[in-house]
Coordinates of C-alpha atoms in Angstrom, one line a residue:
Chain N
M1 CA 0.0 0.0 0.0
V2 CA 0.8 3.5 -0.6
N3 CA 1.5 5.3 2.6
A4 CA 3.8 7.9 4.5
T5 CA 6.2 5.3 5.3
N6 CA 6.1 3.4 1.9
P7 CA 5.5 5.9 -0.6
E8 CA 6.2 3.8 -3.7
P9 CA 3.6 1.4 -4.9
T10 CA 4.2 -2.2 -4.1
R11 CA 4.0 -5.4 -5.9
R12 CA 0.9 -6.1 -3.8
D13 CA -0.7 -2.8 -5.3
F14 CA 0.2 -4.0 -8.9
L15 CA -1.4 -7.4 -8.0
Y16 CA -4.5 -5.8 -6.7
I17 CA -5.1 -3.8 -9.8
A18 CA -4.2 -6.6 -12.3
T19 CA -6.3 -8.9 -10.5
G20 CA -9.4 -6.5 -10.5
A21 CA -8.7 -5.6 -14.3
A22 CA -8.6 -9.5 -15.1
V23 CA -12.0 -9.8 -13.1
T24 CA -13.7 -6.8 -15.0
V25 CA -12.7 -8.2 -18.4
G26 CA -13.8 -11.5 -17.7
A27 CA -17.1 -10.5 -16.3
A28 CA -17.8 -8.5 -19.4
F29 CA -16.8 -11.7 -21.4
A30 CA -19.1 -13.8 -19.5
A31 CA -22.0 -11.2 -19.6
W32 CA -22.1 -11.0 -23.6
P33 CA -23.8 -14.3 -24.2
F34 CA -26.4 -13.2 -21.8
I35 CA -27.0 -10.1 -23.4
D36 CA -26.7 -11.1 -27.0
Q37 CA -29.2 -13.8 -26.7
M38 CA -31.9 -11.3 -26.7
N39 CA -31.0 -10.2 -30.1
P40 CA -32.9 -11.7 -33.1
S41 CA -32.2 -15.5 -33.4
S42 CA -31.3 -17.0 -36.7
A43 CA -34.7 -18.3 -37.3
V44 CA -36.1 -14.6 -37.3
L45 CA -33.1 -13.5 -39.3
A46 CA -33.7 -16.2 -41.9
M47 CA -37.3 -14.7 -42.7
A48 CA -36.0 -11.3 -43.3
S49 CA -36.5 -11.2 -47.0
I50 CA -39.6 -11.4 -49.3
E51 CA -40.5 -11.2 -52.9
V52 CA -43.8 -9.6 -54.2
D53 CA -45.7 -8.8 -57.4
L54 CA -46.9 -5.2 -58.0
A55 CA -48.9 -5.9 -61.3
A56 CA -52.4 -6.1 -59.8
I57 CA -51.9 -2.6 -57.9
Q58 CA -54.0 0.2 -59.4
P59 CA -52.9 4.0 -59.7
G60 CA -53.5 5.7 -56.4
Q61 CA -53.8 2.3 -54.5
Q62 CA -51.9 1.2 -51.5
V63 CA -51.4 -2.4 -50.8
I64 CA -49.9 -3.8 -47.7
F65 CA -47.5 -6.7 -47.5
K66 CA -45.9 -8.2 -44.2
W67 CA -42.2 -7.9 -43.9
R68 CA -40.1 -8.6 -40.8
G69 CA -43.3 -8.5 -38.6
H70 CA -44.1 -5.0 -39.7
P71 CA -46.6 -3.9 -42.6
L72 CA -45.1 -2.9 -45.9
F73 CA -46.7 -0.1 -47.7
V74 CA -46.3 -0.5 -51.6
R75 CA -48.3 2.7 -53.0
R76 CA -48.6 3.1 -56.8
R77 CA -48.7 7.0 -57.0
T78 CA -50.7 9.2 -59.4
A79 CA -48.9 11.8 -61.4
K80 CA -50.6 14.4 -59.2
E81 CA -49.1 12.8 -56.0
I82 CA -45.8 12.7 -57.3
A83 CA -45.9 16.2 -58.6
A84 CA -47.0 17.3 -55.1
A85 CA -44.2 15.6 -53.5
R86 CA -41.7 17.2 -55.8
A87 CA -42.9 20.6 -55.4
V88 CA -41.9 20.4 -51.7
P89 CA -38.5 22.1 -51.1
V90 CA -36.1 19.6 -49.0
S91 CA -35.1 22.8 -46.9
S92 CA -39.0 23.0 -45.5
L93 CA -38.8 19.4 -44.2
V94 CA -39.1 18.3 -40.7
D95 CA -36.6 15.6 -41.6
G96 CA -34.2 16.6 -44.2
L97 CA -32.8 12.9 -44.7
A98 CA -34.1 10.3 -47.3
R99 CA -34.0 7.4 -44.7
N100 CA -33.6 5.3 -47.8
A101 CA -31.8 1.9 -47.0
N102 CA -30.7 1.9 -50.7
L103 CA -28.7 5.1 -50.5
K104 CA -26.3 6.7 -48.2
D105 CA -27.5 7.7 -44.8
S106 CA -26.7 11.4 -45.7
A107 CA -28.8 11.4 -48.8
P108 CA -31.3 14.5 -48.8
A109 CA -34.8 13.8 -48.5
S110 CA -35.9 14.9 -52.2
D111 CA -38.9 12.7 -53.7
E112 CA -36.3 11.3 -56.1
N113 CA -34.4 10.0 -53.1
R114 CA -37.5 8.3 -51.6
V115 CA -38.2 5.9 -54.6
I116 CA -36.4 3.8 -57.2
K117 CA -39.2 4.3 -59.9
P118 CA -41.2 7.5 -59.1
E119 CA -44.5 5.6 -59.6
W120 CA -43.8 3.0 -56.8
L121 CA -43.5 4.2 -53.4
V122 CA -42.2 1.2 -51.1
L123 CA -42.1 2.3 -47.1
V124 CA -42.1 0.4 -43.9
G125 CA -45.5 1.2 -42.6
V126 CA -44.6 1.9 -39.2
C127 CA -44.7 5.6 -37.7
T128 CA -41.3 6.7 -36.6
H129 CA -42.8 8.2 -33.3
L130 CA -43.9 5.1 -31.4
G131 CA -44.5 2.2 -33.9
C132 CA -48.4 2.6 -35.0
I133 CA -49.5 1.8 -38.4
P134 CA -50.3 5.2 -40.1
T135 CA -53.6 5.2 -42.2
V136 CA -53.4 5.9 -45.8
S137 CA -55.0 9.2 -47.3
T138 CA -56.9 8.9 -50.4
P139 CA -58.8 11.6 -52.3
Q140 CA -62.2 9.9 -51.1
S141 CA -61.0 9.7 -47.5
P142 CA -58.2 12.3 -46.7
Q143 CA -56.2 11.8 -43.6
G144 CA -54.3 14.7 -42.6
S145 CA -53.4 17.6 -44.7
F146 CA -50.5 16.4 -46.8
G147 CA -52.1 13.5 -48.9
G148 CA -50.1 10.8 -47.5
W149 CA -50.8 9.2 -44.3
L150 CA -52.0 10.1 -40.7
C151 CA -50.9 8.0 -37.5
H152 CA -53.9 8.1 -35.4
C153 CA -52.1 7.2 -32.3
H154 CA -50.4 10.6 -31.7
G155 CA -51.2 12.7 -34.7
S156 CA -48.4 12.4 -36.9
E157 CA -48.9 13.4 -40.9
Y158 CA -46.9 12.3 -43.7
D159 CA -47.0 13.5 -47.3
T160 CA -47.2 11.6 -50.7
A161 CA -43.6 10.6 -50.3
G162 CA -44.1 9.4 -46.8
R163 CA -42.1 12.4 -45.3
I164 CA -43.0 13.6 -41.8
R165 CA -44.6 17.1 -42.1
K166 CA -46.4 17.4 -38.9
G167 CA -46.8 16.0 -35.5
P168 CA -44.4 14.2 -33.0
A169 CA -42.7 11.6 -35.5
P170 CA -39.1 12.8 -35.7
Q171 CA -38.3 11.0 -39.0
N172 CA -39.6 10.1 -42.5
L173 CA -41.2 6.8 -42.8
F174 CA -38.1 4.3 -43.8
V175 CA -37.5 3.2 -47.3
P176 CA -36.6 -0.7 -46.8
P177 CA -33.7 -2.1 -48.9
Y178 CA -35.4 -3.5 -52.0
A179 CA -34.5 -4.0 -55.8
F180 CA -36.8 -4.5 -58.9
T181 CA -36.2 -8.0 -60.3
G182 CA -38.7 -7.5 -63.3
P183 CA -40.8 -4.7 -64.5
T184 CA -43.5 -5.0 -61.6
K185 CA -41.5 -7.4 -59.3
I186 CA -39.6 -6.2 -56.1
K187 CA -37.6 -8.1 -53.8
I188 CA -37.6 -6.6 -50.2
G189 CA -34.6 -7.2 -47.7
Chain A
M1 CA -35.8 -0.9 17.0
A2 CA -34.0 -4.0 17.7
E3 CA -32.0 -2.6 20.9
H4 CA -35.5 -2.4 22.4
S5 CA -36.1 -6.3 21.9
S6 CA -38.8 -7.4 24.5
Y7 CA -38.9 -11.1 23.4
V8 CA -38.5 -13.8 26.0
P9 CA -38.5 -17.4 24.7
G10 CA -41.3 -19.1 26.4
S11 CA -39.9 -22.7 26.1
G12 CA -36.8 -24.7 25.7
L13 CA -37.3 -25.2 22.2
T14 CA -37.7 -21.4 21.2
R15 CA -34.7 -20.8 23.7
W16 CA -32.7 -23.1 21.4
L17 CA -33.8 -21.6 18.2
D18 CA -33.4 -18.1 19.5
Q19 CA -29.7 -18.8 20.2
R20 CA -29.3 -20.2 16.7
L21 CA -31.8 -18.4 14.4
P22 CA -33.7 -15.4 16.2
I23 CA -36.5 -15.5 13.8
I24 CA -39.3 -15.5 16.2
R25 CA -37.6 -12.5 18.1
L26 CA -37.4 -10.7 14.7
V27 CA -41.2 -11.2 14.0
N28 CA -42.0 -10.1 17.5
D29 CA -39.7 -7.0 17.4
S30 CA -41.1 -6.0 13.8
F31 CA -44.7 -6.8 14.0
V32 CA -45.8 -7.5 17.8
S33 CA -44.1 -5.3 20.2
F34 CA -42.9 -2.9 17.7
P35 CA -43.6 0.5 19.4
T36 CA -45.7 2.6 16.8
P37 CA -46.9 6.3 17.4
R38 CA -50.4 6.1 18.9
N39 CA -51.9 8.5 16.4
L40 CA -51.7 6.9 13.1
N41 CA -55.1 7.1 11.1
F42 CA -56.8 5.4 8.4
W43 CA -54.2 6.5 6.0
Y44 CA -51.6 4.7 7.4
T45 CA -53.1 1.3 6.9
F46 CA -52.3 0.9 3.2
G47 CA -48.8 -0.5 3.8
G48 CA -50.5 -3.6 4.9
V49 CA -53.1 -3.5 2.2
L50 CA -49.9 -3.4 -0.2
T51 CA -48.2 -6.3 1.4
F52 CA -51.5 -8.3 1.0
M53 CA -52.1 -7.2 -2.6
L54 CA -48.4 -8.3 -3.3
A55 CA -49.1 -11.7 -1.8
I56 CA -52.4 -12.0 -3.8
Q57 CA -50.6 -11.2 -7.1
I58 CA -48.0 -13.7 -6.4
V59 CA -50.4 -16.4 -5.6
T60 CA -52.8 -15.9 -8.3
G61 CA -50.1 -15.4 -10.9
I62 CA -48.3 -18.6 -9.9
V63 CA -51.6 -20.4 -10.6
L64 CA -52.2 -18.5 -13.8
A65 CA -48.5 -19.4 -15.2
M66 CA -49.6 -23.2 -14.7
H67 CA -52.2 -22.8 -17.3
Y68 CA -50.9 -20.0 -19.5
V69 CA -49.0 -20.5 -22.8
P70 CA -46.4 -18.0 -23.6
N71 CA -46.4 -18.2 -27.5
S72 CA -47.8 -15.9 -29.9
E73 CA -50.0 -18.3 -31.7
M74 CA -51.6 -19.6 -28.4
A75 CA -51.3 -17.0 -25.8
F76 CA -54.6 -15.2 -26.5
L77 CA -56.4 -18.6 -26.5
S78 CA -54.9 -19.9 -23.5
V79 CA -56.0 -16.9 -21.6
E80 CA -59.6 -16.3 -23.2
Q81 CA -60.5 -20.1 -23.6
R82 CA -58.4 -22.3 -21.4
I83 CA -58.3 -20.1 -18.3
M84 CA -61.5 -18.2 -18.8
R85 CA -63.8 -21.2 -19.7
E86 CA -61.9 -24.5 -19.0
V87 CA -59.7 -24.3 -16.0
N88 CA -61.8 -24.9 -12.8
Y89 CA -62.1 -21.5 -11.2
G90 CA -59.5 -20.2 -13.8
W91 CA -62.1 -17.0 -14.6
L92 CA -61.7 -16.1 -10.8
I93 CA -58.2 -16.5 -10.5
R94 CA -57.6 -14.4 -13.8
Y95 CA -59.9 -11.7 -12.6
L96 CA -58.4 -11.6 -9.2
H97 CA -55.1 -11.1 -10.9
S98 CA -56.3 -8.5 -13.4
N99 CA -58.2 -6.5 -11.0
G100 CA -55.6 -7.0 -8.3
A101 CA -53.1 -5.1 -10.5
S102 CA -55.6 -2.1 -10.5
M103 CA -56.2 -2.4 -6.7
F104 CA -52.5 -2.8 -6.0
F105 CA -51.9 0.6 -7.8
L106 CA -55.0 2.2 -6.3
A107 CA -53.5 1.3 -2.9
V108 CA -49.9 2.4 -3.7
Y109 CA -51.1 5.7 -4.8
I110 CA -52.9 6.4 -1.7
H111 CA -49.9 5.3 0.2
M112 CA -47.6 7.6 -1.7
F113 CA -50.2 10.8 -1.4
R114 CA -50.4 10.0 2.0
G115 CA -46.5 10.1 2.5
L116 CA -46.6 13.6 0.6
Y117 CA -49.4 15.0 2.7
Y118 CA -47.6 14.1 6.1
G119 CA -44.1 14.7 4.9
S120 CA -43.0 10.9 5.4
Y121 CA -40.3 11.3 3.1
K122 CA -38.3 13.9 5.0
S123 CA -35.4 13.4 7.3
P124 CA -34.7 10.7 8.7
R125 CA -36.9 8.6 6.1
E126 CA -35.3 9.5 2.9
V127 CA -33.9 6.1 2.1
L128 CA -37.3 4.8 2.8
W129 CA -39.1 7.1 0.4
I130 CA -36.5 6.2 -2.2
L131 CA -36.9 2.4 -1.8
G132 CA -40.7 3.1 -2.1
V133 CA -40.1 5.1 -5.4
F134 CA -38.0 2.0 -6.7
I135 CA -40.8 -0.5 -5.6
Y136 CA -43.4 1.8 -7.7
L137 CA -40.9 1.8 -10.8
L138 CA -40.7 -2.1 -10.5
M139 CA -44.6 -2.2 -10.2
V140 CA -45.0 -0.1 -13.4
M141 CA -42.5 -2.4 -15.1
T142 CA -44.2 -5.7 -13.7
A143 CA -47.6 -4.3 -14.8
F144 CA -46.6 -3.4 -18.3
F145 CA -45.0 -6.8 -18.8
G146 CA -48.1 -8.5 -17.4
Y147 CA -50.4 -6.6 -19.6
V148 CA -48.6 -7.8 -22.7
L149 CA -49.2 -11.4 -21.9
P150 CA -52.9 -11.9 -22.8
W151 CA -51.7 -10.9 -26.3
G152 CA -54.8 -8.9 -27.1
Q153 CA -54.8 -5.8 -29.4
M154 CA -53.9 -3.4 -26.5
S155 CA -51.3 -5.9 -25.3
F156 CA -49.4 -6.1 -28.5
W157 CA -49.8 -2.2 -29.4
G158 CA -49.0 -1.1 -25.8
A159 CA -45.9 -3.2 -26.1
T160 CA -45.0 -1.5 -29.3
V161 CA -45.4 1.9 -28.3
I162 CA -43.5 1.7 -25.0
T163 CA -40.6 -0.3 -26.1
S164 CA -40.5 2.4 -29.3
L165 CA -39.9 5.1 -26.4
F166 CA -36.2 3.8 -26.6
S167 CA -35.9 4.5 -30.4
A168 CA -36.0 8.1 -29.4
L169 CA -32.2 7.5 -28.6
D170 CA -31.7 7.6 -32.5
Q171 CA -31.9 11.2 -32.2
L172 CA -28.6 11.3 -30.1
V173 CA -26.6 8.6 -31.8
P174 CA -27.7 7.3 -35.0
H175 CA -29.0 3.6 -34.8
L176 CA -28.5 3.5 -31.2
G177 CA -32.3 3.4 -30.3
T178 CA -33.4 1.0 -33.2
S179 CA -30.7 -1.4 -32.0
I180 CA -32.0 -1.3 -28.5
T181 CA -35.6 -1.8 -29.5
T182 CA -34.4 -4.9 -31.8
W183 CA -32.5 -6.2 -28.9
L184 CA -35.6 -5.8 -26.6
W185 CA -38.0 -7.4 -29.2
G186 CA -35.6 -10.2 -30.2
G187 CA -36.6 -9.4 -33.7
F188 CA -37.7 -6.5 -36.0
A189 CA -41.1 -6.3 -34.3
V190 CA -43.0 -7.3 -31.0
D191 CA -43.2 -11.0 -31.8
D192 CA -43.0 -14.4 -30.2
A193 CA -39.5 -13.7 -28.9
T194 CA -40.8 -10.5 -27.0
L195 CA -43.9 -12.1 -25.6
N196 CA -41.4 -15.1 -24.0
R197 CA -38.9 -12.8 -22.4
F198 CA -41.8 -10.5 -20.9
F199 CA -43.5 -13.5 -19.4
S200 CA -40.0 -14.5 -17.9
L201 CA -39.6 -11.1 -16.6
H202 CA -43.2 -10.9 -15.4
Y203 CA -42.6 -13.9 -13.3
L204 CA -39.2 -12.7 -12.0
M205 CA -40.1 -9.2 -10.9
P206 CA -42.6 -9.6 -8.1
F207 CA -39.9 -11.6 -6.3
V208 CA -37.7 -8.5 -6.8
I209 CA -40.6 -6.1 -5.4
A210 CA -40.6 -8.5 -2.3
G211 CA -37.0 -8.2 -1.7
V212 CA -37.0 -4.3 -1.9
V213 CA -40.4 -4.4 0.1
G214 CA -38.1 -6.2 3.0
L215 CA -35.6 -3.3 2.5
H216 CA -38.3 -0.7 2.7
I217 CA -39.9 -2.1 5.9
W218 CA -36.3 -2.2 7.4
A219 CA -35.7 1.3 6.4
L220 CA -39.1 2.1 8.1
H221 CA -38.2 0.2 11.3
V222 CA -35.0 2.3 12.0
P223 CA -36.6 5.7 12.7
G224 CA -40.0 4.2 13.3
N225 CA -43.1 5.4 11.7
N226 CA -43.9 9.2 10.9
N227 CA -47.5 10.3 12.1
P228 CA -50.1 12.6 11.0
L229 CA -48.6 15.3 13.3
G230 CA -45.2 14.8 11.8
I231 CA -43.4 15.2 15.0
D232 CA -40.9 12.9 16.5
V233 CA -42.0 10.7 19.2
K234 CA -40.4 11.8 22.6
G235 CA -41.1 8.8 24.7
P236 CA -43.1 5.7 25.5
Q237 CA -46.2 8.0 26.3
D238 CA -46.6 8.6 22.8
M239 CA -46.4 4.8 21.5
V240 CA -48.5 1.8 21.6
P241 CA -47.1 -1.6 20.6
F242 CA -48.0 -2.7 17.0
H243 CA -50.1 -5.7 18.1
P244 CA -52.8 -5.6 18.9
Y245 CA -53.3 -1.8 18.1
Y246 CA -52.3 -1.8 14.6
T247 CA -52.8 -5.4 13.6
V248 CA -56.6 -4.9 14.5
K249 CA -56.6 -1.5 12.7
D250 CA -54.8 -2.8 9.6
G251 CA -56.8 -5.8 9.4
F252 CA -60.2 -3.8 9.7
F253 CA -59.5 -1.6 7.0
L254 CA -58.0 -4.6 5.0
V255 CA -61.3 -6.2 5.3
L256 CA -63.1 -3.1 3.8
F257 CA -60.5 -3.0 1.0
I258 CA -61.1 -6.5 0.1
I259 CA -65.0 -5.9 0.1
V260 CA -64.2 -3.1 -2.6
F261 CA -61.6 -5.3 -4.5
L262 CA -64.1 -8.3 -4.5
S263 CA -66.9 -6.0 -5.9
F264 CA -64.9 -5.6 -8.9
V265 CA -63.9 -8.9 -9.3
F266 CA -67.5 -10.2 -9.1
Y267 CA -69.7 -7.2 -10.4
A268 CA -67.4 -5.4 -12.9
P269 CA -64.5 -7.5 -13.8
N270 CA -63.9 -5.5 -16.8
F271 CA -64.5 -2.2 -15.5
F272 CA -60.6 -1.2 -15.6
G273 CA -59.8 -3.2 -18.9
N274 CA -60.1 -2.2 -22.3
P275 CA -62.4 -4.0 -24.9
D276 CA -59.7 -3.9 -27.5
N277 CA -57.7 -6.5 -25.5
Y278 CA -60.5 -9.1 -26.3
I279 CA -59.4 -8.8 -29.8
Q280 CA -56.3 -11.1 -30.6
A281 CA -53.2 -9.2 -31.3
N282 CA -52.7 -8.4 -34.9
P283 CA -49.4 -6.6 -36.1
M284 CA -51.2 -5.4 -39.2
V285 CA -53.9 -3.4 -37.6
T286 CA -53.4 -0.5 -34.9
P287 CA -56.4 0.0 -32.8
T288 CA -57.8 3.5 -33.4
D289 CA -56.7 4.7 -30.0
I290 CA -54.1 3.1 -27.9
V291 CA -54.6 3.9 -24.1
P292 CA -52.5 2.6 -21.4
E293 CA -54.1 1.0 -18.1
W294 CA -55.5 3.9 -16.0
Y295 CA -52.7 4.1 -13.5
L296 CA -50.5 5.1 -16.2
L297 CA -52.6 7.6 -17.9
P298 CA -50.9 10.9 -16.3
F299 CA -47.4 9.8 -17.7
Y300 CA -49.0 8.9 -21.0
A301 CA -50.5 12.4 -21.0
M302 CA -47.1 14.1 -20.3
L303 CA -45.6 11.9 -23.1
R304 CA -48.2 13.1 -25.7
S305 CA -48.1 16.7 -24.6
V306 CA -44.6 17.2 -26.0
P307 CA -44.5 17.4 -29.8
Q308 CA -40.9 16.3 -29.9
K309 CA -40.2 12.7 -29.5
L310 CA -36.9 12.5 -27.2
L311 CA -38.0 15.2 -25.2
G312 CA -41.5 13.7 -24.7
V313 CA -39.8 10.5 -23.6
L314 CA -37.4 12.6 -21.3
V315 CA -40.4 14.4 -19.7
M316 CA -42.2 11.3 -19.0
G317 CA -39.0 9.8 -17.3
G318 CA -38.3 13.2 -15.6
A319 CA -41.8 12.8 -13.9
L320 CA -40.8 9.7 -12.3
V321 CA -37.1 10.4 -11.5
S322 CA -38.5 13.6 -9.8
L323 CA -40.0 11.6 -7.0
L324 CA -36.6 10.5 -6.1
F325 CA -35.4 14.0 -5.3
L326 CA -38.3 15.1 -3.3
P327 CA -36.8 14.8 0.0
W328 CA -34.3 17.4 -1.0
L329 CA -36.6 19.5 -2.8
D330 CA -39.0 20.3 0.2
S331 CA -37.3 22.9 2.1
S332 CA -39.7 23.1 5.0
K333 CA -38.8 22.2 8.5
V334 CA -42.1 21.0 9.3
R335 CA -43.2 17.6 7.9
S336 CA -47.1 17.5 8.2
C337 CA -49.4 19.5 6.0
R338 CA -51.5 19.9 9.0
F339 CA -49.4 22.7 10.2
R340 CA -48.4 23.9 6.6
P341 CA -51.2 26.0 5.3
L342 CA -49.5 26.8 1.7
M343 CA -48.3 23.2 1.2
K344 CA -51.7 22.0 2.1
Q345 CA -53.4 23.8 -0.5
L346 CA -50.5 23.2 -3.0
F347 CA -51.0 19.3 -2.2
W348 CA -54.6 19.3 -3.1
I349 CA -53.8 21.3 -6.3
F350 CA -51.2 18.7 -7.2
A351 CA -53.4 15.7 -6.5
A352 CA -56.1 17.5 -8.8
D353 CA -53.4 18.1 -11.4
C354 CA -52.6 14.2 -11.5
V355 CA -56.3 13.5 -12.0
L356 CA -56.4 16.0 -14.8
L357 CA -53.5 14.8 -16.5
G358 CA -55.0 11.2 -16.3
F359 CA -58.1 12.4 -17.7
C360 CA -56.1 14.2 -20.7
G361 CA -54.5 10.7 -21.2
S362 CA -57.4 8.7 -21.6
Q363 CA -58.7 10.9 -24.4
T364 CA -57.9 10.7 -27.9
A365 CA -54.7 12.7 -29.3
D366 CA -56.8 15.4 -30.9
A367 CA -59.5 15.6 -28.3
S368 CA -60.7 19.2 -27.3
W369 CA -62.9 21.0 -24.9
T370 CA -65.5 23.5 -26.1
I371 CA -65.8 26.3 -23.5
A372 CA -67.8 29.2 -24.3
G373 CA -67.8 28.5 -28.1
A374 CA -64.0 28.3 -27.9
Q375 CA -62.2 25.1 -29.0
L376 CA -59.6 24.2 -26.4
P377 CA -57.5 21.4 -27.2
L378 CA -56.7 19.0 -24.6
V379 CA -53.0 18.7 -25.5
W380 CA -52.8 22.3 -24.1
I381 CA -54.5 21.5 -21.0
A382 CA -52.2 18.3 -20.7
R383 CA -49.2 21.0 -21.3
L384 CA -50.1 23.0 -18.5
G385 CA -50.9 20.1 -16.0
T386 CA -47.4 18.9 -17.1
L387 CA -45.7 22.1 -16.4
F388 CA -47.5 22.6 -13.0
Y389 CA -46.3 18.6 -12.1
F390 CA -42.8 19.7 -12.9
A391 CA -43.1 23.2 -11.1
F392 CA -44.6 21.6 -8.0
F393 CA -41.5 19.4 -7.6
W394 CA -38.7 21.8 -8.8
V395 CA -40.0 25.2 -7.9
L396 CA -42.8 25.5 -5.5
M397 CA -41.6 23.0 -3.0
P398 CA -38.3 24.5 -2.4
W399 CA -39.8 27.9 -2.2
I400 CA -43.0 27.5 -0.4
G401 CA -40.8 25.9 2.3
K402 CA -39.0 29.1 2.9
I403 CA -41.7 31.6 3.0
E404 CA -44.6 29.5 4.4
V405 CA -45.6 30.5 8.1
T406 CA -46.3 27.2 9.7
R407 CA -48.7 26.6 12.5
P408 CA -47.3 25.8 16.0
L409 CA -46.5 22.3 16.3
P410 CA -47.9 20.5 19.5
E411 CA -45.6 19.5 22.5
S412 CA -46.1 15.7 21.8
I413 CA -48.0 13.1 20.3
A414 CA -49.5 12.4 23.9
Q415 CA -50.5 15.7 24.5
S416 CA -52.1 16.3 21.1
V417 CA -54.2 12.9 21.4
L418 CA -54.8 13.0 25.1
G419 CA -54.8 16.5 25.9
D420 CA -53.0 18.3 28.9
G421 CA -53.9 15.4 31.3
E422 CA -57.5 17.0 31.8

């Protein structure tokens, strides 16, 4: 011990510190399996990808598929809806990032960055606030004032590119990783 | 107060045991001869009620776990068909458990507000109060896990909304919050893995609560009970032994409480429930309005009143954490509101504020009051309510204690109760 009569650290001090460090590192290694077991199992990860055919979807219609336990919105946008989304300057958006898994994290939230083909808007149908499923807005049954979606849980409103415009949600609806495997076929995940 | 032990073993066997494991002595000193202020009123009987409710929840819960299936395909039917219709008395045990949760929270809120009114959190009982707040937080977690188990629509979407609170951390560190929610869920959404782990934790936590309750009672028995006058006991003339005086008093009010509890179980078993929870969980359809159980509504109102996600989560967490600091936020030298005219009024405004917040939380997100033709959105009422809640703890309590002119305190408990020997 370091004290008045023996100011130098002793061999015993070194042993205390070395033992303490070894125990701490060992405990961290031992804890990891008990933490990691809560992450998605291989069975859950194995069901992470689906392929869907979009041919039957009409302009202006939204169809919901199930992907990774969440609803997946596929909306065939009308020319008017595309034009409305493109008329919005990115600088005026709540969340300026595209949130598109197919692009870089820093891509801006322009309508072009939210889609692969402008007609097809593919989104994870989970409100970025607290996980409710937003309701689609149609000309017959408008939801919110931006023509996209309204989340009834806490009042978040999305536009026709699925971007957050009003309410407590912090981010745009996520665009999942997907690719066209045919003219009207996409593979998600 | 172990130093006052009055236990004398009555037989050779108890004397033999007392020298090896003085457990009879512990029980005697804690619950029989324990000296207790002679002026405790009705509001002090809820500690006993809470102990009873914890026991009820553990016993009924262990029985329910014998019949329940923690699997997303079978959970709903194992509750609604097997337990409610097929298992002998399953309906009774399930309704005791589900209504028991509400009664548990009713009792704990009365217990907490009693502590607030009589200043039971003040020195030397700070640790006692903090342990109580931890018990309350554990109760909230246990109730949340338990509510998910029947796997109805409100179970599923309640679980989704509450676990998604952690995704707010994405706003601090990208992907941090999402990684945490994925870890909590064991998947990409609330699903079978989530249900299984919630069942495991729901079974574990009551025993953790029981452990902390042991510490809570220990921390109570070191300084002894506070009392409605909030003054220290001065000697034996201020006290009576716990038994028979308070065993009888606690027992009498416990019976009245059980009558209320069983009235709900037998005559209105779904009074506290949400009809949406009789629809099986469906991850593709969100109910039109997600509401928590009544006992969490004030905090839900606070969460919804803030238009920014991370801030909303912090406000809700802060409302709970504020309770931990209460012993140091109250600057008054006097404990009981009986002698604190300003704090007494503030207490009732605070109680009303909690009820008001609870009401706001029970309404839809876009609800409003029409007063004299003007639309008053409830979200603004909730904002004012939230503001007052925090102001009460962090501004008014420290300030009032400094400016308040308190009423004169009685000489002693005995003098106050018995008069001046007249």
